[in-house]
């Protein structure tokens, strides 16, 4: 029998967890003849009753595993913890807890990876209906920029919702970076991917955990993690400034020859100084962003800390009952 682990990151999902469990267990039963399944819930430092509910579910049903973080480390860390735990399963699925990702798609994805020769079956958003227009615009612009400047192509519509063979998960885990941008990593590792069109359903309950600032930070992580082109902007600026100053000198010389009383006007000088200053600051800022990321990587802190779990996880601080 094949083994399947379904990883579910959860952050303050008390309103939806039982509903999710109800739906996913129907799917698990429907594939029980071929797959022995574990549900791996990663509680990302929730401050509501999420962990309590997970513990209740785990007592009732042995397929429920929970890994609970000591604080909120973010969805990336939650997916990583789930993959670290589940890496030895034959197939590993990742899906959100809020039922926006249809559980019904899991058997379809499993068929693609187990029978059709694909390594990954991933959901692709067929439209952005029902999504905040401003967020959609920002998101579309982000993907346009990153795909222009990065060698790793990242699809605008690709979702984290996917089923992967364990070879793929091992490849993903072999990337040691601490600041993780999974959409880029999924694409970077390659493999044979089957895209399955999927329309996000409305969130079944609760609220989105992604504020605009969280999304912006994620976008910056994505760009800085997958291209060093911004670092080279300083070269472009230096060329531009050199050209401007050369032009300025020639202009002043020529004017001086024509009109001996010519004195360069103050505002123009000030503008030039500010212009150069802005360019230098921008370059230093970009350099700083990369350096701070390098510093984070060098520090080598763990991406998450587990405080409670009912799994035998290597990084466990306190083990729950199993
Ligand atoms: N999530 C998480 N940690 C976070 C934010 C979100 O584990 O810091 C989980 C959340 O519980 C959900 C999934 O990631 O299962 C997607 O989050 P959400 O539905 O809030 O995002 P959206 O669908 O609005 O993009
Ligand atoms: Mg959601």
Coordinates of C-alpha atoms and ligand atoms in Angstrom, one line a residue:
X1 CA 0.0 0.0 0.0
X2 CA 1.3 3.5 -0.8
X3 CA 1.6 6.1 1.9
X4 CA 0.2 9.6 1.6
X5 CA 0.8 12.6 3.9
X6 CA -1.4 15.6 3.6
X7 CA 0.3 18.7 5.1
X8 CA -2.1 21.4 6.3
X9 CA -0.6 24.7 7.6
X10 CA -3.0 26.2 10.2
X11 CA -2.9 29.7 11.7
X12 CA -5.8 30.6 13.8
X13 CA -8.2 28.3 11.9
X14 CA -10.5 27.4 14.8
X15 CA -13.6 28.3 12.8
X16 CA -12.9 26.0 9.9
X17 CA -10.8 23.1 11.2
X18 CA -13.6 20.7 12.0
X19 CA -15.3 21.4 8.7
X20 CA -12.0 20.8 6.9
X21 CA -11.5 17.6 8.8
X22 CA -15.0 16.4 7.9
X23 CA -14.4 17.0 4.2
X24 CA -10.9 15.6 4.0
X25 CA -11.7 12.4 5.8
X26 CA -14.4 11.7 3.2
X27 CA -11.6 11.9 0.6
X28 CA -9.3 9.8 2.7
X29 CA -11.9 7.1 3.0
X30 CA -12.5 7.1 -0.7
X31 CA -8.9 6.3 -1.4
X32 CA -8.3 4.0 1.6
X33 CA -8.0 0.9 -0.6
X34 CA -4.8 2.2 -2.2
X35 CA -3.4 4.8 0.2
X36 CA -2.6 4.8 3.9
X37 CA -3.0 8.5 4.8
X38 CA -1.8 10.7 7.5
X39 CA -3.1 14.2 8.0
X40 CA -0.2 16.4 9.2
X41 CA -1.6 19.6 10.7
X42 CA 1.1 22.3 11.4
X43 CA -0.2 24.8 13.9
X44 CA 1.8 27.9 13.1
X45 CA 1.7 29.4 16.6
X46 CA -2.1 30.0 16.6
X47 CA -3.5 32.0 19.5
X48 CA -7.0 30.7 19.2
X49 CA -8.3 27.1 19.9
X50 CA -6.6 25.6 16.8
X51 CA -4.2 23.4 18.8
X52 CA -7.0 22.3 21.2
X53 CA -9.1 21.2 18.3
X54 CA -6.2 19.4 16.7
X55 CA -5.5 17.5 20.0
X56 CA -9.2 16.5 20.2
X57 CA -9.1 15.3 16.6
X58 CA -5.8 13.4 17.2
X59 CA -7.4 11.6 20.2
X60 CA -10.3 10.5 18.2
X61 CA -8.5 9.6 15.0
X62 CA -4.9 8.2 14.8
X63 CA -4.3 9.5 11.3
X64 CA -4.3 13.0 12.7
X65 CA -0.8 14.3 13.5
X66 CA -0.1 17.8 14.8
X67 CA 3.1 19.8 14.9
X68 CA 2.7 23.0 16.9
X69 CA 5.1 25.9 16.7
X70 CA 6.3 27.9 19.7
X71 CA 5.1 31.1 17.9
X72 CA 3.9 32.2 14.4
X73 CA 6.8 31.5 12.0
X74 CA 4.7 31.9 8.8
X75 CA 3.2 29.6 6.2
X76 CA 6.6 28.9 4.6
X77 CA 8.0 27.5 7.8
X78 CA 4.8 25.5 8.4
X79 CA 5.0 23.8 5.0
X80 CA 8.7 23.1 5.6
X81 CA 8.0 21.5 9.0
X82 CA 5.3 19.3 7.4
X83 CA 7.7 18.3 4.6
X84 CA 10.5 17.5 7.0
X85 CA 8.2 15.2 8.9
X86 CA 6.5 13.6 5.9
X87 CA 9.5 13.2 3.6
X88 CA 9.4 9.5 3.7
X89 CA 5.8 9.1 2.6
X90 CA 5.5 8.0 -1.0
X91 CA 3.3 11.0 -1.8
X92 CA 3.1 14.3 -0.1
X93 CA 0.2 16.8 -0.5
X94 CA 0.1 20.4 0.7
X95 CA -3.2 22.2 1.0
X96 CA -4.7 25.1 3.0
X97 CA -7.0 24.6 6.0
X98 CA -9.7 27.0 4.9
X99 CA -11.3 24.7 2.2
X100 CA -10.3 27.1 -0.6
X101 CA -8.4 24.2 -2.0
X102 CA -11.0 21.5 -2.9
X103 CA -10.2 18.2 -1.2
X104 CA -11.9 16.5 -4.2
X105 CA -8.9 17.3 -6.3
X106 CA -6.5 15.2 -4.2
X107 CA -7.6 11.8 -5.9
X108 CA -7.2 13.5 -9.3
X109 CA -3.7 14.7 -8.4
X110 CA -2.8 11.3 -7.0
X111 CA -3.8 9.7 -10.2
X112 CA -1.5 12.0 -12.2
X113 CA 1.6 11.2 -10.0
X114 CA 0.9 7.5 -9.5
X115 CA -0.4 6.5 -13.0
X116 CA 0.3 9.2 -15.5
X117 CA 4.1 9.4 -14.9
X118 CA 4.2 13.0 -13.5
X119 CA 6.3 13.9 -10.4
X120 CA 4.1 16.7 -9.3
X121 CA 0.4 17.6 -9.8
X122 CA -0.2 21.2 -8.9
X123 CA -3.2 23.4 -8.9
X124 CA -3.3 26.4 -11.2
X125 CA -5.7 29.2 -10.4
X126 CA -8.0 29.5 -13.4
X127 CA -9.2 33.0 -12.4
X128 CA -9.0 35.5 -9.7
X129 CA -12.7 36.0 -9.2
X130 CA -13.7 37.1 -5.8
X131 CA -10.3 38.4 -5.0
X132 CA -9.5 42.0 -3.9
X133 CA -8.8 43.9 -7.2
X134 CA -6.0 45.9 -5.8
X135 CA -4.3 42.7 -4.4
X136 CA -4.8 41.0 -7.8
X137 CA -3.2 44.0 -9.6
X138 CA -0.2 44.0 -7.2
X139 CA 0.2 40.3 -7.5
X140 CA 0.1 40.3 -11.3
X141 CA 2.7 43.2 -11.4
X142 CA 5.0 41.2 -9.0
X143 CA 5.0 38.1 -11.2
X144 CA 5.6 40.3 -14.3
X145 CA 8.6 41.9 -12.6
X146 CA 10.1 38.7 -11.2
X147 CA 9.7 36.8 -14.5
X148 CA 11.4 39.6 -16.3
X149 CA 14.4 39.7 -14.0
X150 CA 14.8 36.2 -12.7
X151 CA 16.0 33.1 -14.5
X152 CA 13.5 30.9 -12.5
X153 CA 10.1 31.3 -14.2
X154 CA 7.3 31.5 -11.6
X155 CA 3.8 31.2 -12.8
X156 CA 1.3 33.8 -11.7
X157 CA -1.4 31.3 -11.3
X158 CA 0.6 28.4 -9.6
X159 CA -0.7 27.5 -6.2
X160 CA 0.9 25.8 -3.2
X161 CA -1.9 23.2 -3.4
X162 CA -0.1 20.2 -4.8
X163 CA 0.7 16.5 -4.6
X164 CA 4.4 15.5 -5.0
X165 CA 6.4 12.3 -5.1
X166 CA 8.9 12.1 -2.2
X167 CA 11.8 12.5 -4.6
X168 CA 10.6 16.0 -5.3
X169 CA 10.2 16.8 -1.6
X170 CA 13.7 15.5 -1.0
X171 CA 14.9 17.9 -3.7
X172 CA 13.0 20.8 -2.1
X173 CA 14.4 20.0 1.3
X174 CA 18.0 19.8 0.0
X175 CA 17.9 23.6 -0.6
X176 CA 19.4 24.9 2.7
X177 CA 18.2 28.5 2.5
X178 CA 16.5 29.9 5.5
X179 CA 14.4 32.6 3.8
X180 CA 12.2 30.5 1.7
X181 CA 10.0 31.5 -1.2
X182 CA 8.3 28.2 -2.0
X183 CA 6.7 29.3 -5.3
X184 CA 10.2 29.9 -6.6
X185 CA 11.7 26.8 -5.0
X186 CA 8.9 24.6 -6.5
X187 CA 9.8 26.0 -9.9
X188 CA 13.5 25.9 -9.4
X189 CA 13.7 22.2 -8.6
X190 CA 12.0 21.4 -11.9
X191 CA 10.5 17.9 -12.4
X192 CA 7.6 16.9 -14.5
X193 CA 4.6 18.9 -13.4
X194 CA 1.0 18.4 -14.4
X195 CA -1.0 21.6 -14.0
X196 CA -4.6 21.2 -13.0
X197 CA -7.0 24.1 -13.3
X198 CA -8.7 25.0 -10.1
X199 CA -10.9 27.8 -9.0
X200 CA -10.4 28.9 -5.4
X201 CA -13.5 28.5 -3.4
X202 CA -14.6 31.1 -0.9
X203 CA -12.9 30.7 2.4
X204 CA -15.3 28.4 4.4
X205 CA -14.9 30.4 7.6
X206 CA -12.4 32.8 9.4
X207 CA -10.3 35.4 7.7
X208 CA -7.3 35.6 5.4
X209 CA -4.0 35.7 7.4
X210 CA -2.2 37.6 4.7
X211 CA -2.1 41.3 5.3
X212 CA -0.8 43.6 2.5
X213 CA 2.5 44.1 4.4
X214 CA 2.9 40.4 4.8
X215 CA 2.3 40.0 1.1
X216 CA 4.8 42.8 0.2
X217 CA 7.5 41.2 2.4
X218 CA 6.8 37.9 0.7
X219 CA 7.2 39.5 -2.7
X220 CA 10.5 41.1 -1.7
X221 CA 11.7 37.8 -0.4
X222 CA 10.8 36.3 -3.7
X223 CA 12.6 38.9 -5.8
X224 CA 15.7 39.0 -3.7
X225 CA 15.8 35.2 -3.3
X226 CA 15.6 34.5 -7.0
X227 CA 17.6 37.3 -8.7
X228 CA 20.6 39.4 -8.0
X229 CA 19.8 41.8 -10.8
X230 CA 18.8 44.7 -8.5
X231 CA 22.4 44.6 -7.2
X232 CA 23.6 45.4 -10.7
X233 CA 21.3 48.5 -10.8
X234 CA 24.2 50.5 -9.3
X235 CA 26.2 49.9 -12.5
X236 CA 23.3 51.3 -14.5
X237 CA 23.2 54.3 -12.1
X238 CA 26.9 54.9 -12.3
X239 CA 26.8 54.9 -16.1
X240 CA 23.8 57.3 -16.0
X241 CA 25.5 59.7 -13.6
X242 CA 28.8 59.6 -15.5
X243 CA 26.9 60.5 -18.6
X244 CA 25.0 63.3 -16.8
X245 CA 28.1 64.8 -15.3
X246 CA 30.0 64.7 -18.7
X247 CA 27.0 66.4 -20.3
X248 CA 27.0 69.0 -17.5
X249 CA 30.7 69.8 -17.9
X250 CA 30.5 70.1 -21.7
X251 CA 27.4 72.2 -21.5
X252 CA 29.0 74.6 -18.9
X253 CA 32.2 74.8 -21.0
X254 CA 30.3 75.6 -24.2
X255 CA 28.1 78.2 -22.4
X256 CA 31.2 79.7 -20.9
X257 CA 32.9 80.0 -24.3
X258 CA 29.8 81.7 -25.7
X259 CA 29.0 83.8 -22.7
X260 CA 31.9 84.6 -20.3
X261 CA 29.5 85.7 -17.5
X262 CA 27.7 82.3 -17.3
X263 CA 27.3 80.9 -13.8
X264 CA 25.6 77.6 -13.3
X265 CA 22.3 78.1 -11.5
X266 CA 22.0 77.0 -7.9
X267 CA 18.7 75.0 -8.3
X268 CA 20.3 72.9 -11.1
X269 CA 23.3 72.2 -8.9
X270 CA 21.1 71.2 -6.0
X271 CA 19.0 69.0 -8.2
X272 CA 22.0 67.2 -9.5
X273 CA 23.4 66.6 -6.0
X274 CA 20.0 65.2 -4.8
X275 CA 19.8 63.1 -7.9
X276 CA 23.2 61.5 -7.3
X277 CA 22.4 61.2 -3.6
X278 CA 19.2 59.3 -4.3
X279 CA 21.0 57.0 -6.7
X280 CA 23.7 56.2 -4.2
X281 CA 21.2 55.7 -1.3
X282 CA 19.1 53.4 -3.5
X283 CA 22.2 51.3 -4.4
X284 CA 23.2 51.1 -0.7
X285 CA 19.7 50.2 0.2
X286 CA 19.6 47.3 -2.2
X287 CA 23.0 46.2 -1.1
X288 CA 21.8 46.4 2.5
X289 CA 18.7 44.2 1.7
X290 CA 20.9 41.5 0.2
X291 CA 23.5 41.8 3.0
X292 CA 20.8 41.4 5.7
X293 CA 19.5 38.3 4.0
X294 CA 23.0 36.9 3.8
X295 CA 23.4 37.7 7.5
X296 CA 20.1 35.8 8.3
X297 CA 21.4 32.8 6.3
X298 CA 24.8 32.9 8.0
X299 CA 23.2 33.0 11.5
X300 CA 21.7 29.7 10.6
X301 CA 18.8 29.9 13.0
X302 CA 16.1 27.2 12.7
X303 CA 13.1 28.2 10.5
X304 CA 10.8 27.1 13.2
X305 CA 10.6 25.7 16.8
X306 CA 8.2 23.0 17.7
X307 CA 6.7 23.2 21.1
X308 CA 4.3 20.3 21.0
X309 CA 3.6 17.4 18.7
X310 CA 2.2 13.9 18.6
X311 CA 4.8 12.9 16.0
X312 CA 8.3 11.6 16.5
X313 CA 9.9 14.7 15.1
X314 CA 13.6 15.2 15.5
X315 CA 13.3 18.9 16.5
X316 CA 10.6 18.3 19.1
X317 CA 11.0 20.1 22.4
X318 CA 8.1 18.5 24.2
X319 CA 6.4 15.4 23.0
X320 CA 2.7 14.9 23.3
X321 CA 1.0 11.6 23.8
X322 CA 1.2 9.0 21.1
Ligands
LIG1 N1 -1.1 30.2 7.3 C1 -0.1 29.8 8.2 N2 0.7 30.8 8.8 C2 0.5 32.1 8.5 C3 -0.5 32.5 7.6 C4 -1.3 31.5 7.0 O1 0.1 28.6 8.4 O2 1.3 32.9 9.0 C5 -2.0 29.2 6.7 C6 -3.5 29.4 6.9 O3 -3.9 28.9 8.2 C7 -4.1 28.7 5.7 C8 -3.0 28.9 4.7 O4 -1.8 29.2 5.3 O5 -4.3 27.3 5.9 C9 -3.4 30.0 3.7 O6 -3.6 31.2 4.4 P1 -4.9 32.2 4.1 O7 -6.1 31.4 3.8 O8 -5.0 33.1 5.2 O9 -4.3 32.9 2.8 P2 -5.1 33.3 1.5 O10 -5.9 32.1 1.0 O11 -6.0 34.4 1.8 O12 -4.0 33.6 0.5
LIG2 MG1 -7.1 31.0 2.1

